[in-house]
Amino acid sequence: DSFFNLIKLLRQEGKLHRLRKARQKMSELFPLTEEIWLDWLKDEIRLTEDESDREKVYELFERAVKDYMCPEIWLEYVQYSIGGMGAQGGIERVRSIFERALTAVGLHMTKGASIWEAYREFEIVILSTVQPPPGSVASKEQQELLNAQLERIHTLFRRQLAVPLMDMEGTYAEYSDWADDGVPETVTHQYRRALQQLEKCKPFEEALLVSEPPKLAEYQAYIDFEMKEGDPARVQIIFERALAENCLVPDLWIKYTMYLDRQLKIKDLVLSAHERAVRNCPWTMGLWKSYLLALERHGADHQTVTDVFEKALNAGFIQAADYVEIWQSNLDYLRRRVDFSKEWSRELDELRAAFARSLDYLKEDVKERFSESGDLSCIIMQIWARIEALHCKNMQKARELWDSIMTKGNAKYANMWLEYYNLERSYGDAVHCRKALHRAVQCTSDYPEHVCDVLLNFERVEGSLEDWDAAVQKTETKLNRVNEQRARVAEKEAVLARQEEEKAEHRRKAKADKKAQKKSQKTDRAGDKRKAEDEYEEEWGEDEELPSKRLRGEEDFGSTAKEEHMETESGLFSRRAPPPRKTEPPGFRKNQQGLSEAPRQPQDISKEQRKDEECVFVSNLPFNLEDPEGKMRTLFQGCGTVQQVRPIFTAKGVFKGYCYVQFEDRLAVSEALKLDRQEVDGRPMFVSPCVDKNKNPDFKVFKYKTAMEKHKIFISGLPYSCTKETLEDLCKQHGTVKTIRLVTNRSGKPKGLAYVEYENEAQASQAVLKMDGTMLENFTISVAISNPPSRKMEDKAAPSRILGAAMLRQPQGARGKGRTQISLLPRSLYRQSAPDAKAENGTVSAPHATVTDGVHGGPGTASLDTQTKSLSNEDFAKMLLKK
């Protein structure tokens, strides 16, 4: 960026000498973009005065075409060369540049045609110079020149028509007009094949045309397509096009150079691509490594490889391990140059010097930059030691290297000692093997047992009795010491674990006590709540809507849209007895009398024998249910053998409306779950799996889907008297009805809502269009695709029901009691806020009743708000004064 800005300023000020130096310096460090090259070339062309200046421009063009594949630069190059065709050999030079341009960019599907047309126009101009004047007869020599030039033009047409290019139909039409004898059949056949190839490539070209730069994904797809097609020239051209726009993507360069290395294997092409790759992405070690291998593969001289390696060291890699790997690549290259059959050679000295330099470089330069050498396992020293042992037969040098390796913190690792032992075993002697193993037993801390086994096995093969005894004594001493250390560590960990467990148990107990206290405070209000809700719903009857429930829309059986809350019996009977009830629910005395006359039967099985997987949880039963145990046995006996029914009572013997049914076989549980929502004394009974919420806090039960179902419709606003048969007659006019579900509350009373499932989405959509807004028994119904509102357990801030003539329920105080029985908010301001309008069923904003004077008014007295309006301080003051 700094170079680019400097060049821009110097060009504006016209400082040509400094401008040329800045461009020259930038081109040495970085490949230049097409725009920078074209500006530079045009500036130099304007300054051209004599032939020597033209040669400098030619050299500049040669540098420009090497950075990236740019059709515009090649076109500028050939046009500039045409200006020098008058010089000696000028025409042949122009043709040579044209041929190179066609090789480089002639296959470019969208821009290659410009090069072909320029070449053809050049040859047509040459044709006009060799034609004899009108009316004169051409000599034999002139006729030969004329025929040769015509053949060149024909050849250019034929070559171009065989290449898939945009607007090639126009070229074919031009050739048809130009050729006196018509287009040959072979040319037409090649033209049709090119057209077929063009049709295959058009989708990729169109994707590139409409996409935004850098178009990497589109180019990747195009490259994959061309690689499957298998034409190397086309693969190369699409790679070059992609790299021109994505020059800083190392993976793209790696893929391109790998393809060239394995498929084309053309020296100049391969080495040029590698050189451009490292210039564009010098921070990528993999590109430098591939470049060094390519240089060696194509026989580059030693000095060239060395220069490239030195550039790699100065490239600025991003991690220490990259320097280790690039050094390994260079050392591999130097090792392959050594002839180890000779006792001494200059290449061997160079290899040893390189090993020593690599260690110093990693220790000083790399460690200073990254705070680590990058070679923690001393791989380079291990390779050096193995080369000395294997090729140079110099075990003394190998042992010195391994001593150095062990002093760098590797002596505690068993694998390092075993690597050294294997080296001694292969190229050393038994004495040094034994010495290495004894040191390994003494120093190893990660896998001492393995090292001990290796030492004992070695002595079984190589050692005397004295050696065996010494090995046994050393290994036993080592293992005893290791076991003692492990025992101390285990004891310390056990103490810490025990302390953590005690802390966790203390937290659990505190939480359980707090929960039990809250539960005992709320138990007394549970019966009153259900009774009041049921009586409240009865007051409204079937002809009036419940204001709080109709707004919620899609809740199935009231609170069952939220996941069913369940408990296992564990901890239930041990809770503190709740305070005496203030009011007695219906059937209380009847239950009490029955209990006194017929005492409860003893439990059939102990708590230890109970299994949750063989038990179901039954809830929403009437509080005044007579003989709940007997009724549940009768109800569930068809599902399987009932082992025990455990109805739950309060401390005063009042049935709490739920129980547990224990079966002998878990297969009976699945049958019992089918009885879910069956009516018992006029209330829907809820049957769900018995799961310990303490062990499975995230377990939830909800039998209906909560996501959008496009084949199912949601109907609201139904009359409470609507039956399944009535609804089916209405819905089957628009498609095949699979199931109908009328939504009721906990007491079994309808909520004016229903779900209807059709065979497919089209039928459901048709039903929505035809039924929405229609009348049914003087009720306007709303119909929509089923899309229930999101159900979140933490969403507990929904408005409470209005009980009788009371105000909205006050928040609970710290001890479970209301903070006050008097509302301190002006009643004219006390209204329910409307929920935000959503696209989900049951949550769209609707008129809400306003509570005035503490009494819920009828339709004529309720003020309606269709939208919550923000009020200013002045609005509040007016409302207070009005009241």
PDB file of C-alpha atoms in Angstrom, residues 240-359:
ATOM      1  CA  GLU A 240      -4.376 -18.625 -13.914  1.00  0.00           C
ATOM      2  CA  ARG A 241      -7.643 -16.714 -14.137  1.00  0.00           C
ATOM      3  CA  ALA A 242      -8.499 -17.626 -10.533  1.00  0.00           C
ATOM      4  CA  LEU A 243      -5.055 -16.646  -9.246  1.00  0.00           C
ATOM      5  CA  ALA A 244      -5.205 -13.269 -10.992  1.00  0.00           C
ATOM      6  CA  GLU A 245      -8.149 -12.391  -8.707  1.00  0.00           C
ATOM      7  CA  ASN A 246      -7.122 -14.466  -5.662  1.00  0.00           C
ATOM      8  CA  CYS A 247      -3.363 -14.052  -5.617  1.00  0.00           C
ATOM      9  CA  LEU A 248      -3.135 -14.059  -1.793  1.00  0.00           C
ATOM     10  CA  VAL A 249      -4.849 -17.430  -1.268  1.00  0.00           C
ATOM     11  CA  PRO A 250      -2.083 -19.946  -0.439  1.00  0.00           C
ATOM     12  CA  ASP A 251      -4.305 -23.012  -0.838  1.00  0.00           C
ATOM     13  CA  LEU A 252      -5.044 -22.045  -4.448  1.00  0.00           C
ATOM     14  CA  TRP A 253      -1.331 -21.752  -5.233  1.00  0.00           C
ATOM     15  CA  ILE A 254      -0.629 -25.081  -3.512  1.00  0.00           C
ATOM     16  CA  LYS A 255      -3.336 -26.785  -5.564  1.00  0.00           C
ATOM     17  CA  TYR A 256      -2.036 -25.251  -8.812  1.00  0.00           C
ATOM     18  CA  THR A 257       1.633 -26.064  -8.252  1.00  0.00           C
ATOM     19  CA  MET A 258       0.756 -29.596  -7.147  1.00  0.00           C
ATOM     20  CA  TYR A 259      -1.191 -30.084 -10.380  1.00  0.00           C
ATOM     21  CA  LEU A 260       1.738 -28.820 -12.449  1.00  0.00           C
ATOM     22  CA  ASP A 261       4.228 -31.012 -10.551  1.00  0.00           C
ATOM     23  CA  ARG A 262       2.176 -34.172 -11.018  1.00  0.00           C
ATOM     24  CA  GLN A 263       0.523 -33.658 -14.414  1.00  0.00           C
ATOM     25  CA  LEU A 264       2.343 -31.297 -16.778  1.00  0.00           C
ATOM     26  CA  LYS A 265       5.926 -31.584 -15.421  1.00  0.00           C
ATOM     27  CA  ILE A 266       7.152 -28.887 -17.851  1.00  0.00           C
ATOM     28  CA  LYS A 267      10.243 -27.323 -16.277  1.00  0.00           C
ATOM     29  CA  ASP A 268       9.796 -23.663 -17.268  1.00  0.00           C
ATOM     30  CA  LEU A 269       6.077 -23.705 -16.540  1.00  0.00           C
ATOM     31  CA  VAL A 270       6.460 -25.476 -13.192  1.00  0.00           C
ATOM     32  CA  LEU A 271       9.337 -23.358 -11.873  1.00  0.00           C
ATOM     33  CA  SER A 272       7.674 -20.135 -13.022  1.00  0.00           C
ATOM     34  CA  ALA A 273       4.486 -21.048 -11.123  1.00  0.00           C
ATOM     35  CA  HIS A 274       6.451 -21.914  -7.967  1.00  0.00           C
ATOM     36  CA  GLU A 275       8.384 -18.656  -8.132  1.00  0.00           C
ATOM     37  CA  ARG A 276       5.199 -16.614  -8.513  1.00  0.00           C
ATOM     38  CA  ALA A 277       3.578 -18.560  -5.667  1.00  0.00           C
ATOM     39  CA  VAL A 278       6.280 -17.673  -3.136  1.00  0.00           C
ATOM     40  CA  ARG A 279       6.303 -14.047  -4.295  1.00  0.00           C
ATOM     41  CA  ASN A 280       2.569 -13.748  -3.702  1.00  0.00           C
ATOM     42  CA  CYS A 281       2.405 -15.723  -0.431  1.00  0.00           C
ATOM     43  CA  PRO A 282       5.928 -15.635   1.058  1.00  0.00           C
ATOM     44  CA  TRP A 283       4.626 -16.414   4.572  1.00  0.00           C
ATOM     45  CA  THR A 284       3.465 -19.913   3.528  1.00  0.00           C
ATOM     46  CA  MET A 285       6.181 -22.440   4.316  1.00  0.00           C
ATOM     47  CA  GLY A 286       4.528 -25.184   2.229  1.00  0.00           C
ATOM     48  CA  LEU A 287       5.029 -23.160  -0.963  1.00  0.00           C
ATOM     49  CA  TRP A 288       8.756 -22.699  -0.274  1.00  0.00           C
ATOM     50  CA  LYS A 289       9.120 -26.388   0.501  1.00  0.00           C
ATOM     51  CA  SER A 290       7.422 -27.345  -2.779  1.00  0.00           C
ATOM     52  CA  TYR A 291       9.601 -24.834  -4.641  1.00  0.00           C
ATOM     53  CA  LEU A 292      12.814 -26.389  -3.274  1.00  0.00           C
ATOM     54  CA  LEU A 293      11.633 -29.870  -4.252  1.00  0.00           C
ATOM     55  CA  ALA A 294      10.669 -28.654  -7.739  1.00  0.00           C
ATOM     56  CA  LEU A 295      14.103 -27.078  -8.223  1.00  0.00           C
ATOM     57  CA  GLU A 296      15.806 -30.328  -7.239  1.00  0.00           C
ATOM     58  CA  ARG A 297      13.390 -32.375  -9.346  1.00  0.00           C
ATOM     59  CA  HIS A 298      14.148 -30.362 -12.493  1.00  0.00           C
ATOM     60  CA  GLY A 299      17.910 -30.316 -11.979  1.00  0.00           C
ATOM     61  CA  ALA A 300      18.482 -26.715 -10.929  1.00  0.00           C
ATOM     62  CA  ASP A 301      22.055 -25.867 -10.022  1.00  0.00           C
ATOM     63  CA  HIS A 302      23.110 -25.950  -6.371  1.00  0.00           C
ATOM     64  CA  GLN A 303      23.563 -22.200  -6.082  1.00  0.00           C
ATOM     65  CA  THR A 304      19.996 -21.545  -7.264  1.00  0.00           C
ATOM     66  CA  VAL A 305      18.582 -23.959  -4.666  1.00  0.00           C
ATOM     67  CA  THR A 306      20.727 -22.353  -1.961  1.00  0.00           C
ATOM     68  CA  ASP A 307      19.573 -18.862  -2.910  1.00  0.00           C
ATOM     69  CA  VAL A 308      15.921 -19.901  -2.783  1.00  0.00           C
ATOM     70  CA  PHE A 309      16.453 -21.502   0.642  1.00  0.00           C
ATOM     71  CA  GLU A 310      18.059 -18.321   1.988  1.00  0.00           C
ATOM     72  CA  LYS A 311      15.083 -16.313   0.712  1.00  0.00           C
ATOM     73  CA  ALA A 312      12.775 -18.746   2.499  1.00  0.00           C
ATOM     74  CA  LEU A 313      14.576 -18.139   5.819  1.00  0.00           C
ATOM     75  CA  ASN A 314      13.911 -14.419   5.410  1.00  0.00           C
ATOM     76  CA  ALA A 315      10.266 -14.840   4.339  1.00  0.00           C
ATOM     77  CA  GLY A 316       8.827 -14.346   7.831  1.00  0.00           C
ATOM     78  CA  PHE A 317       6.947 -17.529   8.700  1.00  0.00           C
ATOM     79  CA  ILE A 318       4.207 -17.302  11.289  1.00  0.00           C
ATOM     80  CA  GLN A 319       5.270 -20.142  13.594  1.00  0.00           C
ATOM     81  CA  ALA A 320       8.486 -21.720  14.827  1.00  0.00           C
ATOM     82  CA  ALA A 321       7.624 -25.193  13.501  1.00  0.00           C
ATOM     83  CA  ASP A 322       7.710 -23.787   9.936  1.00  0.00           C
ATOM     84  CA  TYR A 323      11.404 -22.999  10.284  1.00  0.00           C
ATOM     85  CA  VAL A 324      12.098 -26.523  11.515  1.00  0.00           C
ATOM     86  CA  GLU A 325      10.333 -27.970   8.474  1.00  0.00           C
ATOM     87  CA  ILE A 326      12.073 -25.724   5.934  1.00  0.00           C
ATOM     88  CA  TRP A 327      15.432 -26.617   7.488  1.00  0.00           C
ATOM     89  CA  GLN A 328      14.538 -30.297   7.221  1.00  0.00           C
ATOM     90  CA  SER A 329      13.768 -29.855   3.524  1.00  0.00           C
ATOM     91  CA  ASN A 330      17.136 -28.203   2.910  1.00  0.00           C
ATOM     92  CA  LEU A 331      18.991 -30.851   4.929  1.00  0.00           C
ATOM     93  CA  ASP A 332      17.235 -33.608   2.985  1.00  0.00           C
ATOM     94  CA  TYR A 333      18.383 -31.981  -0.255  1.00  0.00           C
ATOM     95  CA  LEU A 334      21.971 -31.690   0.980  1.00  0.00           C
ATOM     96  CA  ARG A 335      21.963 -35.296   2.209  1.00  0.00           C
ATOM     97  CA  ARG A 336      20.878 -36.531  -1.246  1.00  0.00           C
ATOM     98  CA  ARG A 337      23.889 -34.761  -2.775  1.00  0.00           C
ATOM     99  CA  VAL A 338      26.420 -36.662  -0.651  1.00  0.00           C
ATOM    100  CA  ASP A 339      28.167 -39.734  -1.997  1.00  0.00           C
ATOM    101  CA  PHE A 340      28.677 -41.765   1.202  1.00  0.00           C
ATOM    102  CA  SER A 341      30.786 -44.371  -0.581  1.00  0.00           C
ATOM    103  CA  LYS A 342      33.679 -41.945  -0.326  1.00  0.00           C
ATOM    104  CA  GLU A 343      35.460 -41.478   2.975  1.00  0.00           C
ATOM    105  CA  TRP A 344      35.411 -37.732   2.625  1.00  0.00           C
ATOM    106  CA  SER A 345      33.693 -35.287   0.288  1.00  0.00           C
ATOM    107  CA  ARG A 346      32.996 -31.586   0.181  1.00  0.00           C
ATOM    108  CA  GLU A 347      29.248 -32.286   0.111  1.00  0.00           C
ATOM    109  CA  LEU A 348      29.531 -34.215   3.420  1.00  0.00           C
ATOM    110  CA  ASP A 349      31.282 -31.317   5.097  1.00  0.00           C
ATOM    111  CA  GLU A 350      28.616 -28.992   3.721  1.00  0.00           C
ATOM    112  CA  LEU A 351      25.900 -31.276   5.155  1.00  0.00           C
ATOM    113  CA  ARG A 352      27.478 -31.337   8.617  1.00  0.00           C
ATOM    114  CA  ALA A 353      27.941 -27.566   8.550  1.00  0.00           C
ATOM    115  CA  ALA A 354      24.283 -27.162   7.575  1.00  0.00           C
ATOM    116  CA  PHE A 355      23.186 -29.377  10.496  1.00  0.00           C
ATOM    117  CA  ALA A 356      25.264 -27.307  12.919  1.00  0.00           C
ATOM    118  CA  ARG A 357      23.953 -24.053  11.446  1.00  0.00           C
ATOM    119  CA  SER A 358      20.335 -25.238  11.663  1.00  0.00           C
ATOM    120  CA  LEU A 359      20.707 -25.977  15.387  1.00  0.00           C
TER     121      LEU A 359
END
